[in-house]
Amino acid sequence: MKKIICVILALALGITACLSMAGCSTNDTVENLEGEYTTEYAGTTLNVFNWALYISDGIEGSLDVNAAFEKLTGIDVNYSTYDSNEAMYGKMKSGAVAYDIVIPSDYMIQRMINEDMLREIDVTKLSNYHYIDDKYKGLYYDPDNKYSVAYNVGMVGLIYNTTLVEEAPTSWKVMWDERYTGNVLTFNNPRDAFAIAQFALNIDLNTTDIAEWNRAADYLKQQNKILQGRVMDEVFNKMESANAAIAPYYAGDFLSMQEENEDLAFVYPEEGTNIFVDAICIPENCQNYEAALMYINFLMEPEVALANAEYIYYASPNTAVVNNENYSLKDNEILYPEVEPKTQYFHDLPSDVRTHYENLWNEVILAD
Amino acid sequence: MTKRSARQALINAPYMLWAGIFIVVPLFIVMYYAFTDSTGAFSFANILALADYAEVFRVSIIFSVIATIITLLIGYPFAYCLTKLPVRAQRMQMMLVMLPMWMNLLIRTYSWMNILEKNGLINTVLSGLGLPTANMIGTPGAVILGMVYNYLPYMILPIYTTMAKIDPSLSEAAEDLGCNAWQKMRRLIVPMSIPGVVSGITMVFVPSISTFYISQKLGGGKILLIGDIIERQIQVSYNYNLGASLSFVLMVLILISMAIMNRFSNGEGEMVV
C-alpha cells in the first residue's frame, strides 16, 4: 500500500515538474530590435503601473513583454496594475508609492500635468517615436508632446445581440426604447453613463454648465425603468450569454465578446461617441528615469507593439503595427473604421462640476 | 499581587500595542479626515453634506435589518436542530456551514450572479420545465439574498455555541416538571440562548450595513448602499474627507445599535422575550 502511495506521489511530482517546465518556455525574446538597449542599468528596478490586462504577458505563446525587457536590459520590472484612472490617481496622490512608468487616459493626464505630477519625456531620446501616428501626437491634453507617448486608442460603441433586437440600432436613443425594457445595460460609472445621455441630447461632454448636467440627469432618470443594470466588466459575461440585448462598451472588448458569441454586433452611434487615448507617462517622483525612457522605447518596438496590439485588442497608434501584414486585426472595420465616427474626448473637469455630477449620479440611481 | 499584575501587563503589552497602532490610531485618522476639508482645516462641511445621503442611509438600514431578521429566522432553528444531532454529525454540519467561507467573497458573489441571471441557472431550469422565468438579478431581493447567504454562518455559529453549552439536565428538569416542548423552548432554550442571538445579530448586522460589493454585483448597479458611496469617495472621487465622515456616521450608527443590543443581553438567562 505504501509503495502505491509512493508511486502516486512520485508521478504527481513528475507531472508538476513537467508543467512548470512548460511554463518556463514562454516567449521572452524580441527578434528584430530597432532601438538601442544597454545593460547599464542592470540590477536596478523599474516600477511600472498599468491597467490590468493591458500588456502582452506570454499567455498562449504570446510575447512576455516585461520578461523580454528584463532579459534584454537586466532591469527588474516591478509590475502592478489598477482598474480605473481614479484608483491610479488616488494611489499616486497618497504619496505612498513611487512609480517610474504609468499609463493614464487623456483627461487624467491633463489633470496630472496641471498638478505637476508628471515629468517631461525627452522624445528625442526615443528612437522609435517616429512610429507613433501623427494623429495621436499633440492632442489637447499634451499639445507639445512633452509628457506622454500614446499607447492605445479606443472608442465606445453600442454592442447589441442581433437575435434580441428588432432592427439594428443606429442611435444612443435605443437605450431608452421601451421595447427593450429590462434588456439594456449601461456603464456603472457617472462619467461614461452621462456621456451617453449627453450625446443623445447633443450636449458637450465637457460642459461646465450645471443646467446641462441637470438636463442629462433627468434624461438618465427616464432610462431607469428600461435598464436591466449598470455594469462594468460584468458586461462580458452578460452579453456573451445573451442576458441582455444592448450595452455600450469599448470596441476592443466587443471583439473579444464576439469571439464567444457570434450573434453580437457593434455600431458607432450617429450622434458621436467618446474616444480615449491611454498614453505612457513618467511620474514626477520617478526613481529610474533613464530606464523608464528605455522601457517606453521598447514598448514602441514594432514587434513588441504588435504583440501588445494582438493581446489587448484595442486600436494601436503605432504605424508599424497598423501597416503590418501579419497583424490579425489589420484594417479591422471596428478598430480602424474607414469612415471615422464623430468623436469627443473627455477633458478634466473642475472639481465642483465633478462633485455636482457625482451627486446627480446618486440621485439617478436612487430614483430607480 | 503587584508583581502578578506587572507580569500581566507585560503579557498584554504586545496586544495593546497592536490594538493601538492598528485599531485606535486609524480610528483617529478617520475622525481627523471626517472633521477637516481637503486643505486640512477644521470643517463641519462633510458632516453637513451627509444630509444628501439620508436616503442612502435609510435604504442601507432597511436592507441590513431585513437581512439580519432573515438570517435569524433561518439560523436559529438551524442551530437548534444542530444541537439535537449526534456529536459527529454536528461536527460534519458545522464543516458544511463553514465550507463556503473558504472561498473568496468575490467568487461566491460572482457565482450568484450566474445563478440569478436572466439566462442563469434558475431560469434555465424553470424554462426547461415549461415554467415562466423570473427576473431576479438587479432586484432588492437579490441583494438581500447575497447578504443572507454570505453572513448566515455568522448567525449560526454564536447561537449554536451558546445552545450547545446549555446543560442537558436543565432540559430534563423542565420535562420532569411538566413542561411541554413549546414551554421548554419558550422558557428555557430561548432565554438561555439570548447572548448567542445578540452576538449573532451584531455579527450579521454590522457587515450587512456596510456591504458594498454584493450590492454592486447582485443589485446590477441599480441599488446604492452606503458602503458603495464610501467606496466611491475613496476609490473614484478621491474625497477622503467625505468618505471618512460617512464611515464615521456609520460607526456611530453601529455603536448605537450595539449598545441597544447589549441591553438585551445584560440580563443573560433571566431575560424573557
XYZ file of C-alpha atoms in Angstrom:
641
model
C 0.000 0.000 0.000
C 2.776 2.364 0.998
C 4.537 1.576 -2.248
C 1.498 2.561 -4.278
C 1.268 5.879 -2.460
C 4.962 6.487 -3.132
C 4.494 5.776 -6.812
C 1.494 8.126 -7.000
C 3.397 10.882 -5.218
C 6.392 10.441 -7.494
C 4.132 10.620 -10.527
C 2.444 13.737 -9.187
C 5.838 15.336 -8.634
C 6.904 14.418 -12.135
C 3.755 15.896 -13.647
C 4.109 19.182 -11.756
C 7.743 19.365 -12.814
C 6.727 18.893 -16.460
C 4.048 21.525 -16.145
C 6.383 24.077 -14.610
C 8.960 23.329 -17.303
C 6.307 24.066 -19.894
C 5.572 27.277 -18.048
C 9.198 28.303 -18.397
C 9.202 28.091 -22.143
C 7.363 31.388 -22.590
C 8.369 33.646 -25.378
C 10.646 36.351 -23.986
C 12.823 37.206 -26.958
C 12.316 40.001 -29.443
C 13.986 39.042 -32.712
C 14.386 42.351 -34.504
C 15.166 45.277 -32.266
C 15.340 48.737 -33.735
C 16.248 50.797 -30.680
C 19.441 50.626 -28.644
C 19.247 48.862 -25.310
C 22.066 48.813 -22.814
C 22.667 46.747 -19.740
C 23.969 49.869 -17.990
C 21.042 49.808 -15.559
C 21.099 46.072 -14.917
C 20.146 45.250 -11.359
C 18.006 48.352 -10.895
C 14.242 48.173 -10.545
C 11.676 49.775 -12.829
C 8.261 50.245 -11.214
C 5.549 50.020 -13.838
C 1.927 50.839 -13.017
C -0.509 49.867 -15.757
C -4.140 48.905 -16.346
C -4.978 45.291 -15.625
C -4.650 43.015 -18.678
C -3.001 45.787 -20.647
C 0.268 44.225 -21.746
C 1.131 41.037 -23.601
C 2.072 38.635 -20.801
C 3.245 35.495 -22.537
C -0.066 33.650 -22.343
C -0.674 31.124 -25.169
C 2.781 31.633 -26.644
C 2.475 35.403 -26.974
C 5.444 37.611 -26.192
C 6.009 38.266 -22.488
C 6.907 41.937 -22.855
C 8.176 42.514 -19.330
C 10.240 39.330 -19.305
C 11.730 40.264 -22.672
C 12.688 43.704 -21.374
C 14.248 42.178 -18.265
C 16.206 39.695 -20.331
C 17.421 42.419 -22.655
C 18.477 45.018 -20.113
C 18.872 43.186 -16.828
C 16.470 45.672 -15.271
C 13.985 44.170 -12.860
C 10.436 45.173 -13.858
C 8.161 45.518 -10.852
C 4.740 45.463 -12.494
C 1.470 46.360 -10.770
C -1.999 47.132 -12.079
C -5.120 49.229 -11.489
C -8.594 49.191 -12.949
C -9.549 52.840 -13.119
C -7.819 56.143 -13.712
C -9.219 57.369 -10.426
C -7.830 54.426 -8.454
C -4.427 55.049 -10.013
C -4.632 58.787 -9.260
C -5.631 58.174 -5.640
C -2.717 55.828 -5.131
C -0.221 58.223 -6.711
C -1.639 61.136 -4.760
C -1.379 59.328 -1.440
C 2.385 59.560 -1.891
C 2.841 56.061 -0.543
C 4.198 54.808 -3.856
C 6.765 55.842 -6.433
C 6.362 54.550 -9.955
C 8.605 55.047 -12.952
C 6.006 54.351 -15.631
C 2.267 54.941 -15.530
C -0.325 54.738 -18.334
C -3.328 57.022 -17.640
C -6.045 58.155 -20.056
C -6.221 61.573 -21.708
C -8.269 63.563 -19.178
C -6.282 62.115 -16.297
C -3.026 63.091 -17.993
C -4.421 66.630 -18.250
C -5.169 66.651 -14.509
C -1.786 65.179 -13.613
C 0.054 67.730 -15.776
C -1.904 70.526 -14.094
C -0.974 69.174 -10.684
C 2.726 68.778 -11.579
C 2.573 65.031 -11.161
C 4.367 64.168 -14.422
C 7.927 64.585 -15.576
C 8.821 65.717 -19.089
C 9.775 62.994 -21.532
C 12.658 63.764 -23.839
C 11.245 62.228 -27.040
C 14.477 62.897 -28.937
C 15.947 60.059 -26.891
C 13.216 57.716 -28.134
C 14.395 56.299 -31.451
C 11.065 54.564 -32.090
C 8.951 57.659 -31.502
C 8.504 58.165 -35.263
C 6.291 55.083 -35.307
C 3.557 56.905 -33.387
C 0.905 58.134 -35.813
C 0.813 61.947 -36.014
C -2.922 61.722 -35.319
C -2.034 60.799 -31.757
C 0.561 63.472 -31.218
C -0.135 66.982 -29.966
C -3.552 66.060 -28.574
C -5.375 68.508 -26.339
C -4.028 67.155 -23.049
C -0.398 67.398 -24.131
C -0.175 69.814 -27.088
C 3.633 69.858 -27.178
C 4.172 66.106 -26.645
C 6.168 66.821 -23.543
C 4.608 64.400 -21.089
C 3.091 61.439 -22.901
C 3.529 58.836 -25.616
C 0.300 57.264 -26.936
C -0.065 53.569 -26.040
C -3.589 52.578 -27.072
C -6.643 54.173 -28.591
C -10.250 53.183 -28.120
C -13.789 54.238 -28.755
C -17.074 53.424 -27.072
C -19.843 51.934 -29.173
C -23.113 50.065 -28.837
C -22.918 46.312 -28.621
C -26.157 44.518 -29.438
C -27.363 40.980 -29.828
C -28.810 40.577 -33.315
C -31.241 37.894 -32.156
C -32.684 40.137 -29.442
C -33.196 43.424 -31.283
C -35.844 44.090 -33.898
C -33.652 46.238 -36.097
C -30.010 47.255 -35.916
C -29.716 50.343 -33.707
C -28.055 53.477 -35.050
C -28.635 55.921 -32.199
C -27.887 56.046 -28.482
C -31.620 56.660 -28.037
C -32.248 52.932 -28.474
C -31.139 52.652 -24.856
C -34.373 54.468 -23.949
C -36.554 52.300 -26.244
C -39.404 50.706 -24.274
C -39.356 47.627 -26.484
C -36.091 46.685 -24.803
C -37.219 47.224 -21.220
C -35.139 45.057 -18.916
C -32.696 44.276 -21.703
C -30.442 47.323 -21.677
C -27.193 47.707 -19.739
C -25.200 50.855 -19.163
C -21.918 51.884 -17.563
C -21.691 51.778 -13.785
C -19.709 54.976 -13.522
C -21.046 58.504 -13.797
C -18.805 59.979 -16.483
C -19.408 57.257 -19.080
C -23.114 56.909 -18.308
C -23.641 60.680 -18.511
C -21.715 60.796 -21.805
C -24.378 58.630 -23.459
C -27.182 60.918 -22.323
C -25.114 63.928 -23.386
C -24.617 62.546 -26.894
C -28.310 61.711 -27.159
C -29.244 65.246 -26.083
C -26.482 66.860 -28.132
C -24.765 68.336 -25.066
C -20.986 68.817 -24.988
C -19.334 66.079 -22.881
C -17.146 68.634 -21.159
C -19.750 71.251 -20.407
C -19.315 73.156 -17.178
C -22.914 74.389 -17.338
C -24.709 72.900 -14.329
C -28.112 73.223 -16.025
C -26.937 70.973 -18.857
C -25.723 68.340 -16.411
C -29.127 68.520 -14.698
C -30.843 68.044 -18.048
C -28.714 64.971 -18.771
C -29.510 63.625 -15.287
C -33.250 63.990 -15.923
C -32.831 62.077 -19.135
C -30.904 59.337 -17.320
C -33.720 59.052 -14.778
C -36.122 58.288 -17.628
C -33.833 55.391 -18.537
C -34.134 53.728 -15.125
C -37.228 51.710 -15.986
C -35.610 50.437 -19.207
C -32.328 49.385 -17.619
C -31.504 45.868 -16.594
C -28.468 47.088 -14.754
C -25.337 49.196 -14.554
C -22.193 47.191 -15.126
C -18.505 47.431 -15.849
C -16.591 44.228 -16.589
C -19.653 42.098 -15.827
C -20.770 43.161 -19.291
C -18.607 40.435 -20.859
C -20.455 37.664 -19.100
C -23.866 39.241 -19.612
C -23.535 39.961 -23.318
C -21.729 36.719 -24.147
C -24.501 34.648 -22.574
C -27.288 36.782 -24.087
C -28.591 38.026 -20.759
C -29.067 41.498 -22.231
C -29.726 42.828 -25.717
C -27.909 46.164 -25.721
C -24.871 47.508 -23.896
C -22.358 50.269 -24.533
C -18.705 49.265 -24.187
C -15.280 49.590 -25.763
C -14.697 48.474 -29.355
C -11.711 46.294 -28.452
C -13.684 44.477 -25.778
C -16.509 43.868 -28.239
C -14.074 41.898 -30.407
C -13.311 39.529 -27.554
C -17.039 39.188 -26.727
C -17.823 38.396 -30.356
C -15.378 35.501 -30.263
C -17.604 33.961 -27.591
C -20.964 34.823 -29.136
C -21.320 35.321 -32.876
C -24.753 36.931 -32.552
C -23.185 40.100 -31.186
C -22.786 43.136 -33.402
C -21.374 46.617 -32.922
C -22.171 50.127 -34.074
C -20.803 53.622 -33.551
C -23.999 55.628 -32.958
C -24.705 58.536 -35.280
C -24.663 61.192 -32.530
C -20.970 60.556 -31.977
C -19.019 58.746 -29.336
C -16.301 59.017 -26.742
C -12.733 58.403 -27.903
C -9.876 57.887 -25.483
C -6.131 57.619 -25.661
C -4.134 55.869 -22.968
C -0.596 57.182 -23.004
C 2.672 56.278 -21.321
C 3.889 58.873 -18.811
C 6.708 59.221 -16.315
C 5.609 60.371 -12.843
C 7.368 63.297 -11.225
C 8.765 61.140 -8.417
C 10.274 58.619 -10.849
C 13.400 56.946 -9.433
C 14.812 55.420 -12.595
C 14.316 57.922 -15.411
C 16.785 56.539 -17.980
C 15.443 53.006 -17.586
C 11.921 54.388 -17.952
C 12.846 56.014 -21.271
C 14.313 52.737 -22.444
C 11.098 50.950 -21.449
C 8.953 53.435 -23.378
C 11.138 52.973 -26.431
C 10.839 49.217 -26.010
C 7.036 49.403 -25.939
C 7.149 51.210 -29.305
C 9.300 48.486 -30.928
C 7.294 47.176 -33.907
C 7.431 43.603 -32.662
C 6.547 44.499 -29.073
C 3.753 46.868 -30.094
C 2.378 44.178 -32.396
C 2.346 41.621 -29.582
C 0.541 44.132 -27.370
C -1.995 45.027 -30.062
C -2.746 41.336 -30.647
C -3.147 40.763 -26.926
C -5.070 43.878 -25.880
C -7.330 44.136 -28.966
C -7.500 47.928 -28.774
C -6.503 50.133 -31.685
C -2.780 50.819 -31.873
C -1.346 54.284 -32.511
C 1.809 52.591 -33.798
C 2.104 52.789 -37.607
C 4.450 49.802 -37.671
C 1.595 47.722 -36.267
C -1.232 49.206 -38.299
C 0.637 48.627 -41.575
C 1.952 45.182 -40.680
C 0.604 42.463 -42.992
C 0.816 39.921 -40.182
C -1.376 41.930 -37.824
C -4.522 39.839 -37.395
C -6.656 42.938 -36.842
C -5.209 44.886 -39.771
C -7.914 47.112 -41.289
C -10.451 45.707 -38.841
C -13.525 47.812 -39.537
C -14.376 48.183 -35.878
C -10.965 49.199 -34.575
C -9.945 51.165 -37.658
C -13.215 52.290 -39.292
C -12.830 53.714 -42.779
C -15.357 56.442 -42.129
C -14.305 57.785 -38.778
C -17.230 58.347 -36.427
C -17.803 61.701 -34.754
C -15.814 61.639 -31.555
C -15.218 63.660 -28.409
C -12.543 63.305 -25.778
C -13.203 63.605 -22.068
C -11.476 66.612 -20.558
C -10.651 67.012 -16.917
C -13.491 68.931 -15.272
C -13.250 71.401 -12.373
C -13.808 69.696 -9.045
C -17.110 71.499 -8.361
C -18.544 70.142 -11.628
C -17.272 66.679 -10.715
C -18.911 66.844 -7.299
C -22.119 68.039 -8.913
C -22.400 65.232 -11.435
C -21.439 62.648 -8.828
C -24.308 63.839 -6.634
C -26.610 63.788 -9.654
C -25.479 60.230 -10.309
C -26.541 59.185 -6.801
C -29.900 60.838 -7.426
C -30.315 58.955 -10.688
C -29.668 55.600 -9.031
C -31.857 56.397 -6.032
C -34.699 57.440 -8.355
C -34.692 53.864 -9.658
C -0.120 40.902 43.731
C 1.609 43.886 42.123
C 4.173 41.507 40.717
C 1.460 39.476 39.102
C -0.304 42.462 37.562
C 3.021 43.760 36.247
C 3.594 40.438 34.565
C 0.058 40.513 33.259
C 0.668 43.967 31.806
C 3.835 42.710 30.153
C 1.949 39.819 28.594
C -0.779 42.188 27.440
C 1.672 44.737 26.068
C 2.077 43.320 22.536
C -1.674 43.080 22.144
C -2.223 46.613 23.474
C 0.463 47.923 21.140
C -1.089 46.094 18.209
C -4.582 47.331 19.040
C -3.259 50.850 19.498
C -1.462 51.011 16.189
C -3.955 49.171 14.052
C -7.292 49.986 15.703
C -7.156 53.160 17.784
C -4.812 55.245 15.619
C -6.724 54.513 12.389
C -9.973 55.498 14.143
C -8.448 58.853 14.985
C -7.287 59.229 11.390
C -10.866 58.608 10.254
C -12.053 61.247 12.738
C -9.397 63.663 11.529
C -10.479 63.314 7.910
C -14.156 63.488 8.841
C -13.766 66.882 10.502
C -11.372 68.553 8.069
C -11.635 69.754 4.479
C -9.264 68.913 1.648
C -6.764 71.531 2.820
C -6.659 70.067 6.315
C -8.571 72.914 8.002
C -11.212 72.096 10.605
C -14.631 71.913 8.985
C -18.145 70.635 9.542
C -18.824 70.709 5.792
C -18.549 66.937 5.387
C -20.865 66.236 8.270
C -23.377 68.758 6.926
C -23.118 67.221 3.445
C -24.356 63.959 4.932
C -27.926 65.226 4.709
C -27.686 64.456 0.977
C -27.128 60.823 1.835
C -30.055 60.389 4.239
C -31.904 58.311 1.655
C -28.895 56.038 1.124
C -28.558 55.528 4.883
C -32.273 54.727 5.086
C -32.041 52.117 2.312
C -28.907 50.572 3.858
C -30.546 50.290 7.263
C -33.691 48.707 5.818
C -31.677 46.193 3.786
C -29.466 45.209 6.686
C -32.371 44.899 9.132
C -34.258 42.645 6.708
C -31.126 40.567 6.058
C -30.500 40.239 9.805
C -34.081 39.136 10.511
C -33.975 36.533 7.741
C -30.624 35.124 8.900
C -32.025 34.923 12.429
C -35.163 33.126 11.234
C -33.048 30.606 9.324
C -30.086 30.446 11.690
C -31.916 29.952 14.987
C -33.893 26.792 14.113
C -30.863 25.507 12.230
C -28.622 25.920 15.280
C -31.259 24.288 17.491
C -31.640 21.271 15.217
C -27.864 21.029 15.067
C -27.593 20.566 18.843
C -30.035 17.651 18.625
C -27.764 15.697 16.274
C -25.120 13.171 17.346
C -21.767 14.854 18.019
C -20.095 13.504 14.874
C -22.932 14.756 12.692
C -22.754 18.134 14.437
C -19.100 18.467 13.504
C -19.863 17.477 9.930
C -22.699 20.005 9.709
C -20.510 22.788 11.126
C -17.919 21.967 8.493
C -20.555 22.333 5.803
C -21.658 25.692 7.228
C -18.073 26.922 7.206
C -17.114 25.418 3.856
C -18.350 28.245 1.584
C -16.362 30.710 3.681
C -13.163 29.101 2.478
C -13.899 30.601 -0.912
C -13.444 34.252 -1.630
C -16.464 36.512 -1.207
C -15.954 37.876 -4.724
C -16.116 34.433 -6.287
C -19.189 33.463 -4.267
C -20.967 36.656 -5.300
C -19.994 36.213 -8.929
C -21.374 32.679 -8.823
C -24.675 34.002 -7.528
C -24.776 36.383 -10.479
C -24.628 33.410 -12.816
C -27.346 31.637 -10.867
C -29.759 34.590 -10.777
C -29.030 35.944 -14.250
C -31.774 36.269 -16.855
C -30.416 33.207 -18.656
C -28.895 31.892 -15.454
C -29.148 28.536 -13.760
C -32.548 29.059 -12.120
C -34.239 30.494 -15.173
C -32.769 27.814 -17.433
C -34.262 25.147 -15.181
C -37.587 26.992 -14.978
C -37.925 27.403 -18.724
C -36.760 23.819 -19.233
C -39.711 22.716 -17.103
C -42.007 24.950 -19.141
C -42.486 27.380 -16.260
C -42.377 31.169 -16.589
C -38.970 32.669 -15.805
C -38.369 35.198 -13.050
C -36.458 38.458 -13.119
C -34.097 38.208 -10.172
C -30.829 39.981 -10.849
C -30.824 43.698 -10.113
C -33.649 43.478 -7.589
C -33.529 44.307 -3.860
C -34.310 40.644 -3.225
C -31.097 39.580 -4.955
C -29.011 41.903 -2.773
C -30.695 40.676 0.417
C -30.190 37.091 -0.731
C -26.487 37.850 -1.198
C -26.250 39.285 2.306
C -28.137 36.391 3.893
C -26.073 33.823 2.033
C -22.768 35.438 2.928
C -23.477 36.262 6.562
C -25.596 33.279 7.654
C -22.620 31.429 9.190
C -22.003 34.401 11.485
C -25.535 33.949 12.845
C -25.437 30.172 13.187
C -22.046 29.926 14.889
C -22.634 32.008 18.045
C -26.189 30.698 18.534
C -25.022 27.137 18.158
C -22.192 27.710 20.619
C -24.470 29.090 23.353
C -27.114 26.425 22.765
C -24.551 23.633 22.922
C -23.494 24.930 26.326
C -26.990 24.641 27.838
C -26.783 21.812 30.348
C -28.956 18.868 29.132
C -30.006 18.273 32.750
C -31.875 21.593 32.684
C -33.891 20.310 29.793
C -34.596 17.058 31.619
C -35.601 19.002 34.735
C -38.015 21.094 32.683
C -39.582 17.940 31.305
C -39.828 16.391 34.792
C -41.613 19.491 35.984
C -44.217 19.045 33.295
C -43.151 21.448 30.566
C -44.297 20.507 27.111
C -41.973 21.029 24.144
C -43.287 24.519 23.433
C -42.976 25.671 27.057
C -39.483 24.214 27.275
C -38.494 26.168 24.192
C -40.064 29.409 25.368
C -38.973 29.320 28.991
C -35.633 27.549 28.794
C -33.925 27.344 25.420
C -34.793 30.799 24.098
C -33.853 32.758 27.252
C -30.641 30.779 27.700
C -29.556 31.355 24.093
C -30.120 35.115 24.064
C -26.402 36.006 24.354
C -25.698 33.959 21.230
C -28.593 35.589 19.401
C -27.325 39.040 20.361
C -23.821 38.405 19.132
C -25.205 36.722 16.009
C -27.352 39.763 15.251
C -24.381 42.071 15.754
C -22.109 39.947 13.607
C -24.636 39.942 10.758
C -25.926 43.484 11.081
C -22.512 45.167 11.103
C -21.195 43.691 7.839
C -24.658 43.987 6.234
C -24.975 47.700 6.832
C -21.530 48.360 5.390
C -21.922 45.955 2.455
C -20.667 47.205 -0.867
C -19.511 44.602 -3.355
C -22.625 42.423 -3.126
C -24.948 45.323 -3.862
C -22.972 46.321 -6.963
C -22.904 42.848 -8.466
C -26.248 41.341 -7.460
C -28.023 44.701 -7.482
C -26.830 45.229 -11.050
C -25.763 48.765 -10.211
C -29.374 49.734 -9.532
C -29.133 49.708 -5.756
C -26.945 52.122 -3.866
C -25.860 51.321 -0.332
C -23.787 53.451 1.991
C -20.810 51.114 1.544
C -20.896 51.789 -2.193
C -20.832 55.539 -1.623
C -17.898 55.274 0.768
C -16.010 53.051 -1.638
C -16.584 55.547 -4.446
C -15.426 58.509 -2.354
C -12.133 56.758 -1.673
C -11.590 54.950 -4.984
C -13.050 57.315 -7.559
C -13.755 60.782 -6.221
C -10.609 60.968 -4.131
C -12.658 62.687 -1.419
C -11.240 61.074 1.715
C -12.955 63.677 3.883
C -16.474 62.829 2.793
C -15.645 59.121 2.770
C -14.355 59.397 6.327
C -17.343 61.337 7.588
C -19.715 58.763 6.058
C -17.709 55.991 7.719
C -17.737 57.916 10.963
C -21.531 58.239 10.970
C -21.815 54.578 10.055
C -19.615 53.693 13.026
C -21.780 55.795 15.335
C -24.883 54.038 13.998
C -23.302 50.657 14.602
C -22.197 51.620 18.122
C -25.706 52.800 18.967
C -27.269 49.595 17.704
C -24.698 47.511 19.582
C -25.432 49.441 22.771
C -29.130 48.705 22.332
C -28.401 45.036 21.679
C -26.187 44.805 24.746
C -29.037 45.980 26.939
C -30.919 42.870 25.861
C -28.073 40.539 26.683
C -27.265 42.079 30.097
C -29.971 40.047 31.775
C -28.385 36.875 30.368
C -30.545 33.863 31.128
C -33.203 35.730 33.072
C -34.421 37.637 30.040
C -37.877 36.747 28.873
C -38.562 37.650 25.278
